[in-house]
Amino acid sequence: MHRENHLISRIGWLRAAVLGANDGIISTASLVIGVAAASATASEPLVAGVAGLVAGAMSMAAGEYVSVSSQADTEAADMARERKELAEQPRAELAELAQIYVERGVEKALALKVAEQMMAKDAFAAHARDELGLSEHMVARPIQAALTSAGTFAAGAALPLVLTAVAPQGSIPLVVAGGSLVCLALLGALGARVGGAGLLKPTVRVTFWGAFAMAVTAAIGALIGHAV
């Protein structure tokens, strides 16, 4: 028997994981570099980084939960409406489903027959999938997204903090930036690998924007440090 393992089933948690880890590394590294460029002590960047880790993880969890919950509410409302329409107007819903298949290239008589068979088996599942575009692996899961984002943010943010703790005081910006860019490149490659995409483009994209964010933050920190 021919079996296929489609990677789209990973899209929900993979998006939250990559976003969380990427944001954790970039935001915390940028914060540490900015504070280090503006301060004269080694403790200030570390304290700022720890505060950024905690605040960022909580913010990611809350943001993901709220946004994905809104998506879940919209999906639930659409599904409730579809159930009502199936109960009240089954013939109209049958014609609607058949028309969807016709627009996809199925001959009209065959499309009607297919629609009848699909609705006989599970009318709601057929409409949820083919009319609303909803499937099991694409359904919004707010708690999963929140926990994944918070956990991966904290894991990503821990990397620049470790580099900050072990780097000599005068070399904190350079060590944190270099180490964080390596971690970002590995994260981009890992995310591409898990998602089944090519390695080069995602890796370059993540590394470039990470370097840009750190450079801007370092410049602002240096300007503020000299001005104050």
PDB file of C-alpha atoms in Angstrom:
ATOM      1  CA  MET A   1       0.000   0.000   0.000  1.00  0.00           C
ATOM      2  CA  HIS A   2       1.282   3.448  -0.966  1.00  0.00           C
ATOM      3  CA  ARG A   3       1.607   5.755   2.047  1.00  0.00           C
ATOM      4  CA  GLU A   4       2.346   9.471   2.028  1.00  0.00           C
ATOM      5  CA  ASN A   5       3.563  11.519   4.968  1.00  0.00           C
ATOM      6  CA  HIS A   6       2.489  15.108   4.341  1.00  0.00           C
ATOM      7  CA  LEU A   7       4.294  17.704   6.445  1.00  0.00           C
ATOM      8  CA  ILE A   8       1.408  20.207   6.491  1.00  0.00           C
ATOM      9  CA  SER A   9       0.108  18.478   9.620  1.00  0.00           C
ATOM     10  CA  ARG A  10       3.014  20.113  11.465  1.00  0.00           C
ATOM     11  CA  ILE A  11       2.152  23.643  10.392  1.00  0.00           C
ATOM     12  CA  GLY A  12       0.310  24.688  13.578  1.00  0.00           C
ATOM     13  CA  TRP A  13       2.975  23.918  16.176  1.00  0.00           C
ATOM     14  CA  LEU A  14       5.890  24.504  13.767  1.00  0.00           C
ATOM     15  CA  ARG A  15       4.831  28.085  13.064  1.00  0.00           C
ATOM     16  CA  ALA A  16       4.495  28.862  16.786  1.00  0.00           C
ATOM     17  CA  ALA A  17       7.777  27.113  17.629  1.00  0.00           C
ATOM     18  CA  VAL A  18       9.858  28.850  14.968  1.00  0.00           C
ATOM     19  CA  LEU A  19       8.278  32.223  15.726  1.00  0.00           C
ATOM     20  CA  GLY A  20       8.831  31.830  19.465  1.00  0.00           C
ATOM     21  CA  ALA A  21      12.458  30.709  19.279  1.00  0.00           C
ATOM     22  CA  ASN A  22      13.336  33.252  16.605  1.00  0.00           C
ATOM     23  CA  ASP A  23      11.758  36.091  18.578  1.00  0.00           C
ATOM     24  CA  GLY A  24      13.419  34.895  21.777  1.00  0.00           C
ATOM     25  CA  ILE A  25      16.893  34.955  20.271  1.00  0.00           C
ATOM     26  CA  ILE A  26      16.531  38.215  18.351  1.00  0.00           C
ATOM     27  CA  SER A  27      14.706  40.280  20.975  1.00  0.00           C
ATOM     28  CA  THR A  28      16.842  39.156  23.914  1.00  0.00           C
ATOM     29  CA  ALA A  29      20.132  39.408  22.018  1.00  0.00           C
ATOM     30  CA  SER A  30      19.164  42.858  20.729  1.00  0.00           C
ATOM     31  CA  LEU A  31      18.155  43.962  24.232  1.00  0.00           C
ATOM     32  CA  VAL A  32      21.400  42.704  25.746  1.00  0.00           C
ATOM     33  CA  ILE A  33      23.512  44.285  22.995  1.00  0.00           C
ATOM     34  CA  GLY A  34      21.684  47.609  23.280  1.00  0.00           C
ATOM     35  CA  VAL A  35      22.085  47.749  27.066  1.00  0.00           C
ATOM     36  CA  ALA A  36      25.723  46.620  26.865  1.00  0.00           C
ATOM     37  CA  ALA A  37      26.476  49.372  24.354  1.00  0.00           C
ATOM     38  CA  ALA A  38      24.940  51.952  26.692  1.00  0.00           C
ATOM     39  CA  SER A  39      26.238  50.710  30.080  1.00  0.00           C
ATOM     40  CA  ALA A  40      29.580  50.325  31.779  1.00  0.00           C
ATOM     41  CA  THR A  41      28.867  47.260  33.919  1.00  0.00           C
ATOM     42  CA  ALA A  42      28.417  43.605  32.979  1.00  0.00           C
ATOM     43  CA  SER A  43      25.454  43.026  35.300  1.00  0.00           C
ATOM     44  CA  GLU A  44      23.084  45.448  33.592  1.00  0.00           C
ATOM     45  CA  PRO A  45      22.876  43.573  30.253  1.00  0.00           C
ATOM     46  CA  LEU A  46      22.302  40.276  32.090  1.00  0.00           C
ATOM     47  CA  VAL A  47      19.522  41.714  34.278  1.00  0.00           C
ATOM     48  CA  ALA A  48      17.899  43.302  31.232  1.00  0.00           C
ATOM     49  CA  GLY A  49      18.122  40.003  29.353  1.00  0.00           C
ATOM     50  CA  VAL A  50      16.485  38.021  32.166  1.00  0.00           C
ATOM     51  CA  ALA A  51      13.683  40.586  32.398  1.00  0.00           C
ATOM     52  CA  GLY A  52      13.277  40.423  28.623  1.00  0.00           C
ATOM     53  CA  LEU A  53      13.047  36.622  28.724  1.00  0.00           C
ATOM     54  CA  VAL A  54      10.283  36.589  31.334  1.00  0.00           C
ATOM     55  CA  ALA A  55       8.316  39.463  29.834  1.00  0.00           C
ATOM     56  CA  GLY A  56       8.734  38.157  26.299  1.00  0.00           C
ATOM     57  CA  ALA A  57       7.624  34.619  27.130  1.00  0.00           C
ATOM     58  CA  MET A  58       4.507  35.912  28.881  1.00  0.00           C
ATOM     59  CA  SER A  59       3.782  38.308  26.037  1.00  0.00           C
ATOM     60  CA  MET A  60       4.189  35.583  23.415  1.00  0.00           C
ATOM     61  CA  ALA A  61       1.892  33.239  25.320  1.00  0.00           C
ATOM     62  CA  ALA A  62      -0.786  35.898  25.801  1.00  0.00           C
ATOM     63  CA  GLY A  63      -0.524  37.166  22.232  1.00  0.00           C
ATOM     64  CA  GLU A  64      -0.717  33.715  20.672  1.00  0.00           C
ATOM     65  CA  TYR A  65      -3.602  32.676  22.906  1.00  0.00           C
ATOM     66  CA  VAL A  66      -5.636  35.791  22.129  1.00  0.00           C
ATOM     67  CA  SER A  67      -4.996  35.752  18.383  1.00  0.00           C
ATOM     68  CA  VAL A  68      -5.512  32.018  17.914  1.00  0.00           C
ATOM     69  CA  SER A  69      -8.587  32.129  20.167  1.00  0.00           C
ATOM     70  CA  SER A  70     -10.048  34.765  17.845  1.00  0.00           C
ATOM     71  CA  GLN A  71      -9.395  32.450  14.928  1.00  0.00           C
ATOM     72  CA  ALA A  72     -10.988  29.554  16.822  1.00  0.00           C
ATOM     73  CA  ASP A  73     -14.056  31.686  17.623  1.00  0.00           C
ATOM     74  CA  THR A  74     -14.482  32.554  13.953  1.00  0.00           C
ATOM     75  CA  GLU A  75     -14.129  28.906  12.945  1.00  0.00           C
ATOM     76  CA  ALA A  76     -16.656  27.841  15.592  1.00  0.00           C
ATOM     77  CA  ALA A  77     -19.152  30.456  14.417  1.00  0.00           C
ATOM     78  CA  ASP A  78     -18.776  29.337  10.800  1.00  0.00           C
ATOM     79  CA  MET A  79     -19.213  25.689  11.748  1.00  0.00           C
ATOM     80  CA  ALA A  80     -22.300  26.444  13.830  1.00  0.00           C
ATOM     81  CA  ARG A  81     -23.801  28.355  10.917  1.00  0.00           C
ATOM     82  CA  GLU A  82     -23.007  25.482   8.572  1.00  0.00           C
ATOM     83  CA  ARG A  83     -24.662  22.931  10.864  1.00  0.00           C
ATOM     84  CA  LYS A  84     -27.797  25.076  10.995  1.00  0.00           C
ATOM     85  CA  GLU A  85     -27.901  25.450   7.214  1.00  0.00           C
ATOM     86  CA  LEU A  86     -27.460  21.701   6.741  1.00  0.00           C
ATOM     87  CA  ALA A  87     -30.374  21.035   9.087  1.00  0.00           C
ATOM     88  CA  GLU A  88     -32.664  23.668   7.559  1.00  0.00           C
ATOM     89  CA  GLN A  89     -31.692  23.640   3.866  1.00  0.00           C
ATOM     90  CA  PRO A  90     -30.167  20.259   2.967  1.00  0.00           C
ATOM     91  CA  ARG A  91     -31.042  20.495  -0.745  1.00  0.00           C
ATOM     92  CA  ALA A  92     -29.516  23.936  -1.096  1.00  0.00           C
ATOM     93  CA  GLU A  93     -26.385  22.747   0.680  1.00  0.00           C
ATOM     94  CA  LEU A  94     -26.203  19.735  -1.632  1.00  0.00           C
ATOM     95  CA  ALA A  95     -26.374  22.012  -4.677  1.00  0.00           C
ATOM     96  CA  GLU A  96     -23.755  24.280  -3.151  1.00  0.00           C
ATOM     97  CA  LEU A  97     -21.358  21.396  -2.565  1.00  0.00           C
ATOM     98  CA  ALA A  98     -21.915  20.055  -6.077  1.00  0.00           C
ATOM     99  CA  GLN A  99     -21.179  23.495  -7.518  1.00  0.00           C
ATOM    100  CA  ILE A 100     -17.891  23.592  -5.618  1.00  0.00           C
ATOM    101  CA  TYR A 101     -16.856  20.360  -7.328  1.00  0.00           C
ATOM    102  CA  VAL A 102     -17.989  21.696 -10.709  1.00  0.00           C
ATOM    103  CA  GLU A 103     -15.788  24.776 -10.241  1.00  0.00           C
ATOM    104  CA  ARG A 104     -12.891  22.435  -9.525  1.00  0.00           C
ATOM    105  CA  GLY A 105     -13.357  20.740 -12.886  1.00  0.00           C
ATOM    106  CA  VAL A 106     -15.780  17.878 -12.203  1.00  0.00           C
ATOM    107  CA  GLU A 107     -18.563  17.292 -14.751  1.00  0.00           C
ATOM    108  CA  LYS A 108     -21.913  18.562 -13.415  1.00  0.00           C
ATOM    109  CA  ALA A 109     -23.771  15.233 -13.188  1.00  0.00           C
ATOM    110  CA  LEU A 110     -20.780  13.515 -11.619  1.00  0.00           C
ATOM    111  CA  ALA A 111     -20.289  16.445  -9.214  1.00  0.00           C
ATOM    112  CA  LEU A 112     -23.866  16.061  -7.992  1.00  0.00           C
ATOM    113  CA  LYS A 113     -23.374  12.326  -7.513  1.00  0.00           C
ATOM    114  CA  VAL A 114     -20.139  12.872  -5.600  1.00  0.00           C
ATOM    115  CA  ALA A 115     -21.797  15.521  -3.424  1.00  0.00           C
ATOM    116  CA  GLU A 116     -24.658  13.162  -2.618  1.00  0.00           C
ATOM    117  CA  GLN A 117     -22.271  10.377  -1.612  1.00  0.00           C
ATOM    118  CA  MET A 118     -20.092  12.707   0.464  1.00  0.00           C
ATOM    119  CA  MET A 119     -23.096  14.108   2.314  1.00  0.00           C
ATOM    120  CA  ALA A 120     -24.537  10.648   2.865  1.00  0.00           C
ATOM    121  CA  LYS A 121     -21.360   9.654   4.664  1.00  0.00           C
ATOM    122  CA  ASP A 122     -20.748  12.867   6.657  1.00  0.00           C
ATOM    123  CA  ALA A 123     -22.465  16.014   5.400  1.00  0.00           C
ATOM    124  CA  PHE A 124     -20.885  18.362   7.931  1.00  0.00           C
ATOM    125  CA  ALA A 125     -17.339  17.075   7.384  1.00  0.00           C
ATOM    126  CA  ALA A 126     -17.741  17.450   3.627  1.00  0.00           C
ATOM    127  CA  HIS A 127     -18.895  21.061   3.902  1.00  0.00           C
ATOM    128  CA  ALA A 128     -16.353  21.964   6.576  1.00  0.00           C
ATOM    129  CA  ARG A 129     -13.550  20.694   4.378  1.00  0.00           C
ATOM    130  CA  ASP A 130     -14.685  21.724   0.886  1.00  0.00           C
ATOM    131  CA  GLU A 131     -16.760  24.848   1.599  1.00  0.00           C
ATOM    132  CA  LEU A 132     -15.070  26.336   4.666  1.00  0.00           C
ATOM    133  CA  GLY A 133     -11.574  25.000   4.023  1.00  0.00           C
ATOM    134  CA  LEU A 134     -11.280  23.544   7.521  1.00  0.00           C
ATOM    135  CA  SER A 135      -9.540  20.262   8.293  1.00  0.00           C
ATOM    136  CA  GLU A 136      -8.316  18.547  11.451  1.00  0.00           C
ATOM    137  CA  HIS A 137      -4.678  19.572  11.151  1.00  0.00           C
ATOM    138  CA  MET A 138      -5.570  23.222  10.380  1.00  0.00           C
ATOM    139  CA  VAL A 139      -7.998  23.821  13.261  1.00  0.00           C
ATOM    140  CA  ALA A 140      -6.900  26.599  15.630  1.00  0.00           C
ATOM    141  CA  ARG A 141      -5.555  25.365  18.985  1.00  0.00           C
ATOM    142  CA  PRO A 142      -5.019  28.397  21.276  1.00  0.00           C
ATOM    143  CA  ILE A 143      -3.498  26.584  24.274  1.00  0.00           C
ATOM    144  CA  GLN A 144      -1.074  24.598  22.133  1.00  0.00           C
ATOM    145  CA  ALA A 145       0.020  27.772  20.316  1.00  0.00           C
ATOM    146  CA  ALA A 146       0.437  29.716  23.579  1.00  0.00           C
ATOM    147  CA  LEU A 147       2.483  27.049  25.348  1.00  0.00           C
ATOM    148  CA  THR A 148       4.618  26.359  22.291  1.00  0.00           C
ATOM    149  CA  SER A 149       5.383  30.048  21.743  1.00  0.00           C
ATOM    150  CA  ALA A 150       6.183  30.714  25.410  1.00  0.00           C
ATOM    151  CA  GLY A 151       8.387  27.645  25.766  1.00  0.00           C
ATOM    152  CA  THR A 152      10.325  28.177  22.559  1.00  0.00           C
ATOM    153  CA  PHE A 153      10.712  31.905  23.265  1.00  0.00           C
ATOM    154  CA  ALA A 154      12.247  31.108  26.660  1.00  0.00           C
ATOM    155  CA  ALA A 155      14.531  28.486  25.100  1.00  0.00           C
ATOM    156  CA  GLY A 156      15.636  30.902  22.395  1.00  0.00           C
ATOM    157  CA  ALA A 157      16.143  33.768  24.859  1.00  0.00           C
ATOM    158  CA  ALA A 158      18.267  31.560  27.130  1.00  0.00           C
ATOM    159  CA  LEU A 159      20.977  31.291  24.463  1.00  0.00           C
ATOM    160  CA  PRO A 160      21.987  34.995  24.424  1.00  0.00           C
ATOM    161  CA  LEU A 161      21.760  35.053  28.216  1.00  0.00           C
ATOM    162  CA  VAL A 162      24.280  32.231  28.511  1.00  0.00           C
ATOM    163  CA  LEU A 163      26.590  34.076  26.109  1.00  0.00           C
ATOM    164  CA  THR A 164      26.167  37.262  28.146  1.00  0.00           C
ATOM    165  CA  ALA A 165      27.072  35.475  31.368  1.00  0.00           C
ATOM    166  CA  VAL A 166      30.283  33.919  29.984  1.00  0.00           C
ATOM    167  CA  ALA A 167      31.506  36.782  27.767  1.00  0.00           C
ATOM    168  CA  PRO A 168      34.136  39.256  29.006  1.00  0.00           C
ATOM    169  CA  GLN A 169      32.571  42.614  29.853  1.00  0.00           C
ATOM    170  CA  GLY A 170      34.061  44.531  26.933  1.00  0.00           C
ATOM    171  CA  SER A 171      33.182  41.811  24.425  1.00  0.00           C
ATOM    172  CA  ILE A 172      29.526  41.221  25.319  1.00  0.00           C
ATOM    173  CA  PRO A 173      28.043  42.846  22.178  1.00  0.00           C
ATOM    174  CA  LEU A 174      30.403  40.977  19.835  1.00  0.00           C
ATOM    175  CA  VAL A 175      30.073  37.584  21.550  1.00  0.00           C
ATOM    176  CA  VAL A 176      26.298  37.791  21.916  1.00  0.00           C
ATOM    177  CA  ALA A 177      25.807  38.968  18.337  1.00  0.00           C
ATOM    178  CA  GLY A 178      28.071  36.307  16.851  1.00  0.00           C
ATOM    179  CA  GLY A 179      26.695  33.456  18.912  1.00  0.00           C
ATOM    180  CA  SER A 180      23.087  34.530  18.381  1.00  0.00           C
ATOM    181  CA  LEU A 181      23.536  34.723  14.604  1.00  0.00           C
ATOM    182  CA  VAL A 182      24.905  31.185  14.588  1.00  0.00           C
ATOM    183  CA  CYS A 183      21.890  30.035  16.624  1.00  0.00           C
ATOM    184  CA  LEU A 184      19.519  31.855  14.261  1.00  0.00           C
ATOM    185  CA  ALA A 185      21.114  30.199  11.245  1.00  0.00           C
ATOM    186  CA  LEU A 186      20.744  26.785  12.885  1.00  0.00           C
ATOM    187  CA  LEU A 187      17.129  27.588  13.806  1.00  0.00           C
ATOM    188  CA  GLY A 188      16.318  28.613  10.249  1.00  0.00           C
ATOM    189  CA  ALA A 189      17.857  25.433   8.883  1.00  0.00           C
ATOM    190  CA  LEU A 190      16.081  23.284  11.483  1.00  0.00           C
ATOM    191  CA  GLY A 191      12.700  24.874  10.792  1.00  0.00           C
ATOM    192  CA  ALA A 192      13.174  24.376   7.058  1.00  0.00           C
ATOM    193  CA  ARG A 193      14.229  20.780   7.582  1.00  0.00           C
ATOM    194  CA  VAL A 194      11.245  19.920   9.788  1.00  0.00           C
ATOM    195  CA  GLY A 195       8.906  21.670   7.371  1.00  0.00           C
ATOM    196  CA  GLY A 196      10.388  19.909   4.346  1.00  0.00           C
ATOM    197  CA  ALA A 197      11.571  23.142   2.652  1.00  0.00           C
ATOM    198  CA  GLY A 198      14.952  24.043   1.175  1.00  0.00           C
ATOM    199  CA  LEU A 199      17.627  25.025   3.696  1.00  0.00           C
ATOM    200  CA  LEU A 200      19.378  28.032   2.152  1.00  0.00           C
ATOM    201  CA  LYS A 201      16.607  30.612   1.773  1.00  0.00           C
ATOM    202  CA  PRO A 202      15.042  30.255   5.266  1.00  0.00           C
ATOM    203  CA  THR A 203      18.491  30.240   6.887  1.00  0.00           C
ATOM    204  CA  VAL A 204      19.642  33.394   5.104  1.00  0.00           C
ATOM    205  CA  ARG A 205      16.315  35.138   5.764  1.00  0.00           C
ATOM    206  CA  VAL A 206      16.351  34.499   9.519  1.00  0.00           C
ATOM    207  CA  THR A 207      20.044  35.386   9.890  1.00  0.00           C
ATOM    208  CA  PHE A 208      19.771  38.610   7.890  1.00  0.00           C
ATOM    209  CA  TRP A 209      16.858  40.041   9.839  1.00  0.00           C
ATOM    210  CA  GLY A 210      18.435  38.986  13.125  1.00  0.00           C
ATOM    211  CA  ALA A 211      21.651  40.801  12.227  1.00  0.00           C
ATOM    212  CA  PHE A 212      19.679  43.867  11.144  1.00  0.00           C
ATOM    213  CA  ALA A 213      17.722  44.009  14.434  1.00  0.00           C
ATOM    214  CA  MET A 214      20.875  43.637  16.525  1.00  0.00           C
ATOM    215  CA  ALA A 215      22.751  46.280  14.543  1.00  0.00           C
ATOM    216  CA  VAL A 216      19.947  48.827  14.909  1.00  0.00           C
ATOM    217  CA  THR A 217      19.597  48.151  18.644  1.00  0.00           C
ATOM    218  CA  ALA A 218      23.354  48.399  19.220  1.00  0.00           C
ATOM    219  CA  ALA A 219      23.482  51.711  17.371  1.00  0.00           C
ATOM    220  CA  ILE A 220      20.590  53.144  19.391  1.00  0.00           C
ATOM    221  CA  GLY A 221      22.116  51.878  22.652  1.00  0.00           C
ATOM    222  CA  ALA A 222      25.469  53.452  21.813  1.00  0.00           C
ATOM    223  CA  LEU A 223      23.869  56.786  20.938  1.00  0.00           C
ATOM    224  CA  ILE A 224      21.811  56.857  24.130  1.00  0.00           C
ATOM    225  CA  GLY A 225      24.779  55.764  26.217  1.00  0.00           C
ATOM    226  CA  HIS A 226      26.943  58.573  24.901  1.00  0.00           C
ATOM    227  CA  ALA A 227      24.146  61.138  25.178  1.00  0.00           C
ATOM    228  CA  VAL A 228      23.307  60.205  28.799  1.00  0.00           C
TER     229      VAL A 228
END
